[in-house]
């Protein structure tokens, strides 16, 4: 059975390009063997991530995330059974909170800043779906 888990968290010590590169490298190295796919979006202090895959693998990964000291305020925004993956092309795609995405943030929330904590699950899913059209799996992230 496939599930999609979408969560938000705050960075304990800020988000740097190096941190994002480490997360992406680790995800792209480890996720295929676990059957996991997903997308990561972040800004200076907020992570937004959707993970897809077998329920036991998703649950195990989320439990590891709760113990990761780089995160705090981990909040599940949605957890659902799915029949097909949305992010099947990426072991982990990355969509930064760059200027070009601010229009989408405003479309789905009250601000042009990424704040998934103030968004409904429907708004977050819509945002991630539109962001996925511009996801990069290899370019170095730029954090604003």
CSV table of C-alpha atoms in Angstrom, one decimal:
chain,number,residue,atom,x,y,z
A,1,UNK,CA,0.0,0.0,0.0
A,2,UNK,CA,1.3,3.5,-1.0
A,3,UNK,CA,0.9,6.5,1.3
A,4,UNK,CA,1.8,10.2,1.0
A,5,UNK,CA,3.0,12.0,4.1
A,6,UNK,CA,3.3,15.8,4.0
A,7,UNK,CA,4.9,17.6,6.9
A,8,UNK,CA,6.4,20.9,7.9
A,9,UNK,CA,9.1,21.7,10.3
A,10,UNK,CA,11.3,24.5,11.4
A,11,UNK,CA,15.1,24.4,11.2
A,12,UNK,CA,16.8,24.3,14.6
A,13,UNK,CA,19.7,26.4,13.3
A,14,UNK,CA,18.7,27.9,10.0
A,15,UNK,CA,18.9,26.3,6.6
A,16,UNK,CA,22.0,26.6,4.5
A,17,UNK,CA,22.8,25.5,0.9
A,18,UNK,CA,25.2,22.9,2.4
A,19,UNK,CA,22.4,21.5,4.6
A,20,UNK,CA,20.0,21.2,1.7
A,21,UNK,CA,22.7,19.5,-0.4
A,22,UNK,CA,23.4,17.0,2.4
A,23,UNK,CA,19.7,16.2,2.7
A,24,UNK,CA,19.2,15.9,-1.1
A,25,UNK,CA,22.3,13.7,-1.5
A,26,UNK,CA,21.3,11.4,1.4
A,27,UNK,CA,17.7,11.2,0.1
A,28,UNK,CA,18.8,10.5,-3.5
A,29,UNK,CA,21.2,7.9,-2.3
A,30,UNK,CA,18.9,6.1,0.2
A,31,UNK,CA,15.3,6.6,-1.0
A,32,UNK,CA,15.3,4.4,-4.2
A,33,UNK,CA,16.2,1.2,-2.2
A,34,UNK,CA,13.3,2.0,0.2
A,35,UNK,CA,10.8,2.8,-2.6
A,36,UNK,CA,10.5,6.4,-1.5
A,37,UNK,CA,9.9,9.4,-3.7
A,38,UNK,CA,9.1,13.0,-2.8
A,39,UNK,CA,9.6,16.7,-3.0
A,40,UNK,CA,11.3,19.1,-0.5
A,41,UNK,CA,10.6,22.9,-0.4
A,42,UNK,CA,12.3,25.2,2.1
A,43,UNK,CA,13.2,28.8,2.9
A,44,UNK,CA,15.5,30.2,5.5
A,45,UNK,CA,13.9,28.4,8.5
A,46,UNK,CA,11.0,26.2,7.2
A,47,UNK,CA,11.0,22.8,5.6
A,48,UNK,CA,7.9,21.5,3.7
A,49,UNK,CA,8.2,18.0,2.4
A,50,UNK,CA,6.0,15.4,0.8
A,51,UNK,CA,7.1,11.8,0.9
A,52,UNK,CA,5.5,8.9,-1.0
A,53,UNK,CA,6.1,5.2,-0.7
A,54,UNK,CA,5.2,2.0,1.2
A,55,UNK,CA,3.5,2.8,4.5
A,56,UNK,CA,6.2,1.0,6.7
A,57,UNK,CA,9.0,2.9,4.9
A,58,UNK,CA,7.3,6.3,5.3
A,59,UNK,CA,6.5,5.7,9.0
A,60,UNK,CA,10.1,4.6,9.6
A,61,UNK,CA,11.5,7.7,7.9
A,62,UNK,CA,9.2,10.0,9.7
A,63,UNK,CA,10.2,8.4,13.1
A,64,UNK,CA,13.9,9.1,12.2
A,65,UNK,CA,13.0,12.7,11.3
A,66,UNK,CA,11.4,13.3,14.7
A,67,UNK,CA,14.8,12.4,16.3
A,68,UNK,CA,16.8,14.6,13.8
A,69,UNK,CA,18.1,17.6,15.7
A,70,UNK,CA,18.1,19.7,12.6
A,71,UNK,CA,14.2,19.9,12.9
A,72,UNK,CA,11.8,21.2,15.5
A,73,UNK,CA,8.1,21.8,15.5
A,74,UNK,CA,7.5,18.8,13.2
A,75,UNK,CA,3.9,18.9,12.1
A,76,UNK,CA,2.0,16.4,10.0
A,77,UNK,CA,-0.1,18.3,7.4
A,78,UNK,CA,-1.5,15.3,5.7
A,79,UNK,CA,-1.2,11.5,5.7
A,80,UNK,CA,-3.2,9.6,3.1
A,81,UNK,CA,-3.4,6.4,1.2
A,82,UNK,CA,-2.7,7.0,-2.5
A,83,UNK,CA,-3.2,4.9,-5.7
A,84,UNK,CA,-0.5,6.7,-7.7
A,85,UNK,CA,2.6,8.7,-6.9
A,86,UNK,CA,2.7,12.4,-7.7
A,87,UNK,CA,6.5,12.7,-7.4
A,88,UNK,CA,7.5,9.4,-9.0
A,89,UNK,CA,10.3,11.0,-11.1
A,90,UNK,CA,12.4,12.0,-8.0
A,91,UNK,CA,14.1,10.1,-5.2
A,92,UNK,CA,13.9,13.7,-3.8
A,93,UNK,CA,13.1,16.8,-5.8
A,94,UNK,CA,13.9,20.2,-4.5
A,95,UNK,CA,11.9,23.4,-4.9
A,96,UNK,CA,13.5,26.5,-3.2
A,97,UNK,CA,11.7,29.5,-1.9
A,98,UNK,CA,13.1,31.6,-4.7
A,99,UNK,CA,11.6,34.8,-6.0
A,100,UNK,CA,9.9,33.0,-8.9
A,101,UNK,CA,7.9,30.9,-6.5
A,102,UNK,CA,6.6,33.8,-4.4
A,103,UNK,CA,3.6,34.2,-6.7
A,104,UNK,CA,2.7,30.6,-6.0
A,105,UNK,CA,3.1,31.1,-2.2
A,106,UNK,CA,0.7,34.1,-2.4
A,107,UNK,CA,-1.7,32.1,-4.6
A,108,UNK,CA,-2.1,29.4,-1.9
A,109,UNK,CA,-1.6,31.4,1.3
A,110,UNK,CA,-1.9,34.8,2.9
A,111,UNK,CA,1.6,35.8,2.1
A,112,UNK,CA,4.3,35.5,-0.5
A,113,UNK,CA,6.5,33.8,2.1
A,114,UNK,CA,6.6,30.0,2.5
A,115,UNK,CA,4.5,29.3,5.7
A,116,UNK,CA,2.9,25.8,5.5
A,117,UNK,CA,2.0,26.0,9.2
A,118,UNK,CA,-0.8,28.5,8.2
A,119,UNK,CA,-2.0,26.6,5.2
A,120,UNK,CA,-4.6,23.8,4.9
A,121,UNK,CA,-3.6,20.4,3.6
A,122,UNK,CA,-5.5,21.2,0.3
A,123,UNK,CA,-3.5,24.4,-0.1
A,124,UNK,CA,-0.2,22.7,0.7
A,125,UNK,CA,-0.9,19.9,-1.8
A,126,UNK,CA,-1.8,22.4,-4.5
A,127,UNK,CA,1.3,24.4,-3.9
A,128,UNK,CA,3.6,21.4,-4.0
A,129,UNK,CA,1.9,20.1,-7.2
A,130,UNK,CA,2.5,23.4,-9.0
A,131,UNK,CA,6.1,23.7,-7.6
A,132,UNK,CA,6.8,20.2,-8.8
A,133,UNK,CA,6.7,21.5,-12.4
A,134,UNK,CA,9.9,23.4,-11.7
A,135,UNK,CA,11.7,20.9,-9.4
A,136,UNK,CA,15.4,20.4,-9.7
A,137,UNK,CA,17.2,17.2,-8.5
A,138,UNK,CA,20.7,18.3,-9.3
A,139,UNK,CA,21.2,22.1,-9.2
A,140,UNK,CA,22.7,23.5,-6.0
A,141,UNK,CA,20.1,25.3,-3.9
A,142,UNK,CA,20.1,29.0,-3.3
A,143,UNK,CA,18.4,30.0,0.0
A,144,UNK,CA,16.8,33.4,0.4
